[in-house]
Coordinates of C-alpha atoms and ligand atoms in Angstrom, one line a residue:
M1 CA 0.0 0.0 0.0
S2 CA 2.7 2.4 1.0
A3 CA 4.7 1.4 -2.1
Q4 CA 1.6 2.3 -4.2
V5 CA 1.4 5.7 -2.6
I6 CA 5.1 6.3 -3.3
S7 CA 4.9 5.4 -7.0
N8 CA 1.8 7.5 -7.4
K9 CA 3.7 10.4 -5.9
I10 CA 6.6 9.9 -8.3
D11 CA 4.2 9.8 -11.2
T12 CA 2.5 13.1 -10.4
S13 CA 5.8 14.8 -9.7
Q14 CA 7.2 13.6 -13.0
S15 CA 4.3 14.8 -15.0
E16 CA 4.5 18.1 -13.3
I17 CA 8.1 18.4 -14.4
Y18 CA 7.8 17.0 -17.9
G19 CA 4.1 17.7 -18.8
S20 CA 2.1 14.9 -20.3
I21 CA 4.3 12.3 -21.8
T22 CA 3.2 11.5 -25.3
S23 CA 6.2 9.6 -26.9
K24 CA 6.3 5.9 -26.4
P25 CA 9.3 3.6 -26.9
I26 CA 8.7 0.9 -29.5
Q27 CA 10.6 -2.4 -29.9
L28 CA 12.8 -2.4 -32.9
E29 CA 11.0 -5.4 -34.4
H30 CA 7.7 -3.5 -34.5
I31 CA 9.1 -0.5 -36.4
D32 CA 8.5 -0.6 -40.1
A33 CA 11.6 0.2 -42.2
P34 CA 10.6 3.3 -44.1
T35 CA 10.1 2.7 -47.8
T36 CA 11.7 5.8 -49.2
N37 CA 10.2 6.4 -52.6
R38 CA 13.0 8.3 -54.1
I39 CA 12.3 10.6 -57.0
P40 CA 14.3 9.0 -59.9
L41 CA 17.2 11.1 -61.1
P42 CA 18.4 10.2 -64.6
I43 CA 21.6 12.3 -64.1
T44 CA 23.5 9.2 -62.9
E45 CA 26.6 11.0 -61.8
F46 CA 24.4 13.0 -59.5
A47 CA 22.4 10.1 -58.3
R48 CA 25.5 8.2 -57.5
V49 CA 26.5 10.9 -55.0
L50 CA 23.0 11.0 -53.5
G51 CA 22.9 7.2 -53.2
G52 CA 20.1 6.8 -55.7
G53 CA 17.3 9.3 -56.5
I54 CA 16.1 12.2 -54.5
V55 CA 14.6 11.4 -51.1
P56 CA 11.4 13.4 -50.5
G57 CA 11.6 15.3 -47.2
S58 CA 15.3 15.5 -47.3
V59 CA 17.4 18.7 -47.2
V60 CA 20.5 18.8 -49.3
L61 CA 23.2 21.5 -49.1
V62 CA 25.2 22.1 -52.3
G63 CA 28.3 24.2 -51.6
G64 CA 31.0 25.5 -53.8
D65 CA 33.0 28.5 -54.9
P66 CA 31.2 31.2 -56.8
G67 CA 31.1 30.5 -60.6
I68 CA 31.8 26.8 -60.3
G69 CA 28.5 25.8 -61.8
K70 CA 26.1 25.3 -58.8
S71 CA 23.2 27.2 -60.4
T72 CA 23.7 25.3 -63.7
L73 CA 23.6 21.9 -62.0
M74 CA 20.6 22.9 -59.9
L75 CA 18.7 24.0 -62.9
Q76 CA 19.5 20.7 -64.7
L77 CA 18.2 18.9 -61.6
A78 CA 15.1 21.1 -61.6
T79 CA 14.3 20.4 -65.3
E80 CA 14.9 16.7 -64.9
V81 CA 12.4 16.4 -62.0
A82 CA 9.9 18.8 -63.6
S83 CA 9.9 16.8 -66.8
Q84 CA 8.7 13.8 -64.7
G85 CA 5.6 15.7 -64.0
L86 CA 6.4 16.9 -60.5
V87 CA 6.0 20.5 -59.5
V88 CA 9.4 22.1 -59.0
L89 CA 10.0 25.6 -57.5
Y90 CA 13.3 27.3 -58.2
V91 CA 13.9 30.3 -55.9
S92 CA 16.7 32.6 -56.9
G93 CA 17.8 35.4 -54.7
E94 CA 20.5 36.5 -57.1
E95 CA 19.2 36.2 -60.6
S96 CA 16.1 37.4 -62.5
T97 CA 13.7 34.9 -63.9
H98 CA 14.9 36.0 -67.4
Q99 CA 18.5 35.1 -66.6
I100 CA 17.4 31.7 -65.4
K101 CA 15.3 31.2 -68.5
M102 CA 18.3 32.1 -70.7
R103 CA 20.3 29.5 -68.8
A104 CA 17.6 26.9 -69.2
V105 CA 17.4 27.5 -73.0
R106 CA 21.1 26.7 -73.2
L107 CA 20.6 23.3 -71.5
E108 CA 18.1 22.1 -74.2
D109 CA 17.8 18.5 -72.9
S110 CA 14.5 17.8 -71.1
Y111 CA 13.7 21.4 -71.3
E112 CA 10.5 21.0 -73.4
D113 CA 9.0 18.6 -71.0
A114 CA 9.8 20.7 -68.0
L115 CA 8.2 23.9 -69.2
S116 CA 4.8 23.6 -67.4
N117 CA 6.0 22.1 -64.1
L118 CA 9.0 24.3 -63.4
Y119 CA 8.3 27.5 -61.6
L120 CA 10.8 30.3 -61.2
V121 CA 10.7 33.1 -58.7
T122 CA 13.2 35.8 -57.7
E123 CA 12.6 36.2 -54.0
T124 CA 14.7 36.7 -50.9
N125 CA 11.9 36.9 -48.2
L126 CA 11.6 33.6 -46.3
H127 CA 7.9 34.0 -45.5
Q128 CA 7.1 34.7 -49.1
I129 CA 9.1 31.7 -50.2
I130 CA 7.3 29.4 -47.8
E131 CA 4.0 30.7 -49.0
H132 CA 4.9 30.0 -52.7
I133 CA 6.0 26.5 -51.7
Q134 CA 2.7 25.8 -50.1
T135 CA 0.5 27.3 -52.8
L136 CA 2.3 25.5 -55.6
E137 CA 2.5 22.2 -53.6
A138 CA 6.0 21.9 -54.9
R139 CA 7.7 18.5 -54.5
L140 CA 11.2 19.8 -55.1
V141 CA 12.4 23.2 -54.0
I142 CA 15.7 24.8 -54.9
I143 CA 17.0 27.8 -52.9
D144 CA 19.8 29.6 -54.8
S145 CA 21.4 30.7 -52.6
I146 CA 20.6 30.3 -48.9
Q147 CA 22.8 33.3 -48.1
T148 CA 20.5 35.6 -49.9
I149 CA 17.3 34.6 -48.0
T150 CA 16.2 36.7 -45.0
S151 CA 13.6 36.1 -42.3
N152 CA 11.6 39.2 -41.1
D153 CA 11.8 37.8 -37.5
L154 CA 15.5 38.7 -37.3
D155 CA 17.2 42.1 -37.6
S156 CA 20.5 40.8 -38.9
G157 CA 21.4 41.2 -42.6
A158 CA 21.2 38.6 -45.3
G159 CA 24.1 36.1 -45.2
S160 CA 24.8 36.5 -41.5
V161 CA 25.2 33.3 -39.5
T162 CA 21.9 33.8 -37.6
Q163 CA 19.9 34.5 -40.8
V164 CA 21.4 31.5 -42.6
R165 CA 20.7 29.3 -39.7
E166 CA 17.2 30.5 -39.0
C167 CA 16.2 30.3 -42.7
T168 CA 17.6 26.8 -43.0
S169 CA 15.8 25.6 -39.9
Q170 CA 12.5 27.0 -41.1
L171 CA 12.9 25.5 -44.5
T172 CA 13.9 22.2 -43.0
R173 CA 10.7 22.2 -41.0
I174 CA 8.6 22.8 -44.1
S175 CA 10.5 20.1 -45.9
K176 CA 10.0 17.5 -43.2
T177 CA 6.4 18.2 -42.5
N178 CA 5.3 18.2 -46.2
D179 CA 7.7 15.6 -47.5
I180 CA 9.3 18.1 -49.9
A181 CA 12.8 17.6 -51.2
M182 CA 14.9 20.7 -50.8
F183 CA 18.3 21.7 -52.3
L184 CA 20.0 24.7 -50.7
V185 CA 22.9 26.3 -52.6
G186 CA 25.6 27.8 -50.4
H187 CA 28.5 29.8 -51.6
V188 CA 31.8 29.0 -50.0
T189 CA 33.0 32.4 -48.8
K190 CA 36.6 33.2 -49.1
E191 CA 36.8 35.0 -45.7
G192 CA 37.2 31.9 -43.6
A193 CA 33.8 30.4 -44.5
I194 CA 31.8 32.7 -42.2
A195 CA 28.1 32.0 -42.7
G196 CA 29.2 29.7 -45.5
P197 CA 27.9 26.2 -46.0
R198 CA 30.0 24.9 -43.0
V199 CA 27.7 26.4 -40.4
L200 CA 24.8 24.4 -41.9
E201 CA 26.5 21.0 -42.3
H202 CA 25.1 19.5 -39.1
T203 CA 21.5 20.7 -39.7
V204 CA 20.9 19.3 -43.1
D205 CA 20.6 15.6 -44.2
T206 CA 23.1 15.7 -47.0
V207 CA 26.1 17.9 -47.8
L208 CA 27.6 18.0 -51.3
Y209 CA 30.4 20.1 -52.6
L210 CA 31.0 21.1 -56.2
E211 CA 34.7 21.3 -56.7
G212 CA 37.0 21.9 -59.6
D213 CA 39.4 24.4 -61.1
R214 CA 37.5 27.2 -62.8
H215 CA 40.0 27.2 -65.6
H216 CA 39.4 23.5 -66.3
A217 CA 36.2 22.0 -67.6
Y218 CA 36.0 19.1 -65.0
R219 CA 33.8 19.4 -61.9
L220 CA 33.5 17.0 -59.1
L221 CA 30.4 16.7 -57.0
R222 CA 31.5 15.3 -53.7
G223 CA 29.3 13.9 -50.9
V224 CA 30.7 14.8 -47.5
K225 CA 27.7 13.8 -45.4
N226 CA 24.7 11.8 -46.3
R227 CA 21.9 10.4 -44.1
F228 CA 20.4 8.5 -46.9
G229 CA 23.4 7.0 -48.8
P230 CA 27.1 6.7 -49.1
T231 CA 29.5 9.5 -48.2
S232 CA 32.7 10.5 -50.1
E233 CA 31.2 9.3 -53.4
V234 CA 32.0 11.6 -56.3
G235 CA 30.2 12.4 -59.5
V236 CA 32.2 13.8 -62.4
F237 CA 31.0 16.4 -64.8
E238 CA 32.3 18.5 -67.5
M239 CA 31.2 22.1 -67.9
S240 CA 30.2 22.6 -71.5
G241 CA 28.3 25.1 -73.6
K242 CA 25.2 23.1 -72.8
G243 CA 25.6 22.9 -69.0
M244 CA 27.2 20.2 -67.0
L245 CA 27.7 17.0 -69.0
E246 CA 28.2 13.7 -67.2
V247 CA 31.6 12.1 -67.4
T248 CA 30.9 8.4 -67.1
N249 CA 34.5 7.3 -67.7
P250 CA 36.6 9.8 -65.7
S251 CA 39.9 7.9 -66.1
E252 CA 39.7 8.2 -69.8
A253 CA 38.9 11.9 -69.6
F254 CA 41.7 12.7 -67.2
L255 CA 44.3 10.9 -69.4
A256 CA 42.9 12.3 -72.7
E257 CA 45.6 14.9 -73.3
R258 CA 48.5 12.9 -72.0
M259 CA 51.8 13.1 -73.8
A260 CA 53.3 9.7 -73.4
R261 CA 57.1 9.5 -72.9
A262 CA 57.4 13.0 -71.6
P263 CA 59.8 13.3 -68.7
G264 CA 58.1 14.3 -65.4
S265 CA 54.8 12.5 -66.1
T266 CA 53.5 9.5 -64.2
I267 CA 50.2 7.9 -63.8
T268 CA 48.5 6.8 -60.5
V269 CA 45.1 5.6 -59.5
T270 CA 43.3 7.6 -56.9
M271 CA 40.2 6.5 -55.0
E272 CA 37.3 8.9 -55.1
G273 CA 34.8 7.2 -52.8
T274 CA 34.5 3.7 -54.1
R275 CA 35.6 4.7 -57.5
P276 CA 39.1 4.4 -58.8
I277 CA 40.2 7.2 -61.2
L278 CA 43.4 7.3 -63.2
V279 CA 45.2 10.6 -63.1
E280 CA 48.4 12.0 -64.6
V281 CA 50.9 13.6 -62.2
Q282 CA 53.3 16.1 -63.8
A283 CA 56.4 17.5 -62.2
L284 CA 58.9 20.0 -63.4
A285 CA 62.1 20.7 -61.6
S286 CA 64.1 23.8 -62.8
T287 CA 67.1 25.6 -61.4
T288 CA 66.1 28.3 -58.9
A289 CA 66.9 31.6 -60.4
F290 CA 66.6 33.7 -57.3
G291 CA 66.2 33.2 -53.5
N292 CA 64.9 30.1 -51.9
P293 CA 63.9 27.1 -54.0
R294 CA 60.1 27.0 -54.4
R295 CA 57.7 24.1 -54.0
T296 CA 54.5 24.7 -55.9
P297 CA 51.8 22.0 -55.8
N298 CA 48.6 22.2 -57.9
G299 CA 46.2 19.5 -57.0
V300 CA 48.2 17.9 -54.2
D301 CA 48.7 19.0 -50.6
F302 CA 51.7 21.3 -50.0
N303 CA 52.9 19.4 -47.0
R304 CA 52.7 16.1 -48.9
L305 CA 54.9 17.7 -51.6
L306 CA 57.4 18.9 -49.0
L307 CA 57.6 15.4 -47.5
V308 CA 58.2 13.8 -50.9
T309 CA 60.9 16.3 -51.8
A310 CA 62.6 15.9 -48.4
V311 CA 62.7 12.1 -48.8
L312 CA 64.1 12.4 -52.4
A313 CA 66.8 14.7 -51.1
R314 CA 67.7 12.8 -47.9
R315 CA 67.2 9.2 -48.9
M316 CA 67.9 9.3 -52.6
H317 CA 70.5 12.1 -52.4
M318 CA 68.9 14.0 -55.1
S319 CA 70.0 17.6 -55.2
L320 CA 66.9 19.6 -55.0
A321 CA 68.3 22.4 -52.9
N322 CA 68.7 24.6 -55.9
Q323 CA 65.7 23.4 -57.8
D324 CA 62.2 24.9 -58.0
V325 CA 59.7 22.0 -58.0
F326 CA 56.2 22.3 -59.6
V327 CA 53.7 19.4 -59.3
N328 CA 50.4 19.4 -61.1
I329 CA 47.5 17.0 -61.3
V330 CA 46.2 17.2 -64.8
G331 CA 42.5 18.1 -65.2
G332 CA 42.2 20.2 -62.0
L333 CA 41.6 17.2 -59.7
Q334 CA 42.6 17.6 -56.0
I335 CA 44.3 14.4 -54.7
Q336 CA 44.1 14.0 -50.9
E337 CA 45.4 10.4 -50.8
P338 CA 49.0 9.5 -49.8
A339 CA 48.7 6.6 -52.3
A340 CA 49.8 9.1 -54.9
D341 CA 53.2 9.7 -53.2
L342 CA 55.1 7.3 -55.3
A343 CA 53.8 8.8 -58.5
I344 CA 54.7 12.3 -57.3
A345 CA 58.2 11.3 -56.2
T346 CA 58.8 9.4 -59.4
A347 CA 57.5 12.3 -61.6
I348 CA 60.0 14.7 -59.8
A349 CA 62.9 12.2 -60.2
S350 CA 61.9 11.7 -63.9
S351 CA 62.0 15.5 -64.5
V352 CA 65.3 16.0 -62.6
K353 CA 66.9 13.2 -64.7
D354 CA 65.1 14.2 -67.8
Q355 CA 64.2 10.6 -68.4
P356 CA 60.6 9.4 -69.1
V357 CA 58.7 6.8 -67.2
P358 CA 57.4 3.9 -69.2
A359 CA 54.1 4.9 -70.7
D360 CA 52.2 1.8 -69.8
M361 CA 53.1 1.8 -66.1
I362 CA 51.1 2.9 -63.0
L363 CA 52.6 3.8 -59.7
L364 CA 50.9 3.2 -56.3
G365 CA 52.1 3.7 -52.8
E366 CA 52.5 5.9 -49.8
I367 CA 56.0 7.0 -48.9
G368 CA 57.2 6.9 -45.3
L369 CA 59.9 9.2 -43.8
S370 CA 62.6 6.5 -44.3
G371 CA 61.6 6.2 -48.0
E372 CA 59.7 2.9 -47.3
L373 CA 56.6 2.2 -49.4
R374 CA 53.3 1.6 -47.6
A375 CA 50.3 -0.2 -49.1
S376 CA 47.0 1.6 -49.7
G377 CA 43.5 0.2 -49.8
H378 CA 41.5 -1.0 -52.8
L379 CA 44.6 -2.1 -54.6
S380 CA 42.8 -4.6 -56.7
A381 CA 40.1 -2.1 -57.8
R382 CA 42.8 0.3 -58.7
L383 CA 44.7 -2.2 -60.8
H384 CA 41.5 -3.3 -62.6
E385 CA 40.8 0.3 -63.5
A386 CA 44.3 0.6 -64.9
A387 CA 43.9 -2.7 -66.9
K388 CA 40.7 -1.4 -68.4
L389 CA 42.6 1.5 -69.9
G390 CA 45.4 -0.7 -71.3
F391 CA 48.1 -0.3 -68.7
K392 CA 50.5 -3.2 -68.6
R393 CA 52.8 -2.7 -65.6
A394 CA 52.4 -1.5 -62.0
I395 CA 54.7 -0.8 -59.2
I396 CA 53.1 -1.5 -55.8
P397 CA 54.5 -1.6 -52.2
S398 CA 56.0 -5.0 -51.3
S399 CA 54.0 -4.8 -48.1
A400 CA 50.7 -5.1 -50.0
A401 CA 48.8 -8.3 -49.3
Y402 CA 49.0 -11.1 -51.8
T403 CA 45.7 -11.8 -53.5
D404 CA 44.6 -13.6 -56.6
D405 CA 42.2 -11.0 -57.8
F406 CA 44.8 -8.7 -59.5
P407 CA 44.1 -8.4 -63.2
V408 CA 46.1 -10.8 -65.3
E409 CA 46.8 -8.2 -67.9
I410 CA 49.1 -6.2 -65.5
D411 CA 52.6 -7.3 -64.6
V412 CA 52.8 -6.3 -61.0
T413 CA 56.2 -5.5 -59.5
R414 CA 56.6 -5.1 -55.7
A415 CA 59.0 -2.5 -54.4
R416 CA 60.2 -2.2 -50.7
D417 CA 61.1 1.4 -50.8
L418 CA 61.5 4.4 -53.1
R419 CA 65.0 3.4 -54.0
D420 CA 63.8 0.0 -55.2
A421 CA 61.0 1.6 -57.2
L422 CA 63.2 4.2 -58.9
K423 CA 65.7 1.5 -59.9
I424 CA 62.9 -0.3 -61.8
V425 CA 61.2 2.8 -63.2
L426 CA 64.2 4.9 -64.1
P427 CA 66.9 2.3 -64.5
T428 CA 69.8 4.3 -65.8
Q429 CA 70.0 6.7 -62.9
Ligands
LIG501 P1 26.9 29.1 -62.5 O1 26.1 27.9 -62.5 O2 26.2 30.4 -62.6 O3 27.9 29.0 -61.2 P2 27.5 29.3 -59.7 O4 26.1 29.2 -59.5 O5 28.3 28.2 -58.9 O6 28.1 30.6 -59.3 O7 27.9 28.9 -63.8 C1 29.2 29.4 -63.7 C2 29.8 29.5 -65.1 O8 29.5 28.4 -66.0 C3 29.5 30.8 -65.8 O9 30.7 31.5 -65.9 C4 29.0 30.4 -67.2 C5 29.4 28.9 -67.3 N1 28.4 28.1 -68.1 C6 28.9 27.3 -69.1 O10 30.1 27.3 -69.4 N2 28.0 26.6 -69.8 C7 26.6 26.6 -69.5 O11 25.8 25.9 -70.2 C8 26.2 27.4 -68.4 C9 24.7 27.5 -68.1 C10 27.1 28.2 -67.8
LIG502 MG1 24.8 30.7 -58.9

């Protein structure tokens, strides 16, 4: 009896504190797995990054430098979805509807079918935008860009952290309650990314970055967060006169302009998500004309280049102290992976010695401080990609595991360290 009283007491006090409790824990086995009916997306390079089609009720942030092609890609997405008969609203805070129409005309593909379902509006007021979304019953909404939108409820200006956060959270709420897919464009701001896409990364479901060198045609759409699919997948596009074209065979594209048998050029295979891509590494060493020797990387990390040149100087006794060293990844790709070390080091050595590397050879391996080679993952996938493009030889670290699924077309040589590798690749040194 007394126990009863006590438990009653606890009950009342709890409900006084927490109010009426409405949520109820459910056993895992009784919860239905949601059947996400994704909106099909025929742009396969885009769908690959999303992990399939577009998830209704998801919020996707698309970041990138100004001028890289975000608006173009978003308009292509909009026309694709609109041509399937779904209502799409494209909100621009930066461009007039005429400007967007002009861009749409350039795209041509799927443009005709999209005419009646694609709505454009130039608007920066959040409450107006929400009203448009609701009146049109849009299934897909594109906000270009989130930094131009302002809510009346706040005093701060457009693009401030509080505005960007508030507008995103309001739009997210609309998206979730009405099952609307939303794509928010965010400019990466040069000034330390204040109020740029970074402040929103944790609030949205998916974060994609459009990368590339503005002076090159290739663009990479990279997934860095995805609640509905894989992360670190990339889609490869080429900016053309008719918008962003899909590059379904990136290895071929990145090697297209290669000059075989040129000193200072090597080929490696980099993993972008689960996808191996062949890239050409170019190096040029030239005598320093004035002051300290320079190390200029383009597409590889500066510290990585310093490490590689230091190992070449100390372990291989290569005289680089009076040499400027330039390293370039052809096509504007950025390589983060240490697996490219051997290709970078060999390209530099090849340039210093003015001796070309065999044209049918790929180089794989991370270089340690003692010059030792370390194995990197996905070796088999990398070798198969190289075989597909006709490469016949590969140098890999001797520490790499033995496996029988290497391609038979490729003659694989194992090297213990950089010295070993260079002896094979540049034999007359
Ligand atoms: P844009 O999509 O406006 O970039 P962002 O929204 O990221 O600032 O496009 C940038 C550049 O792309 C612009 O200089 C024009 C060029 N462009 C093409 O080369 N081909 C095309 O079909 C389109 C629409 C644009
Ligand atoms: Mg734009």
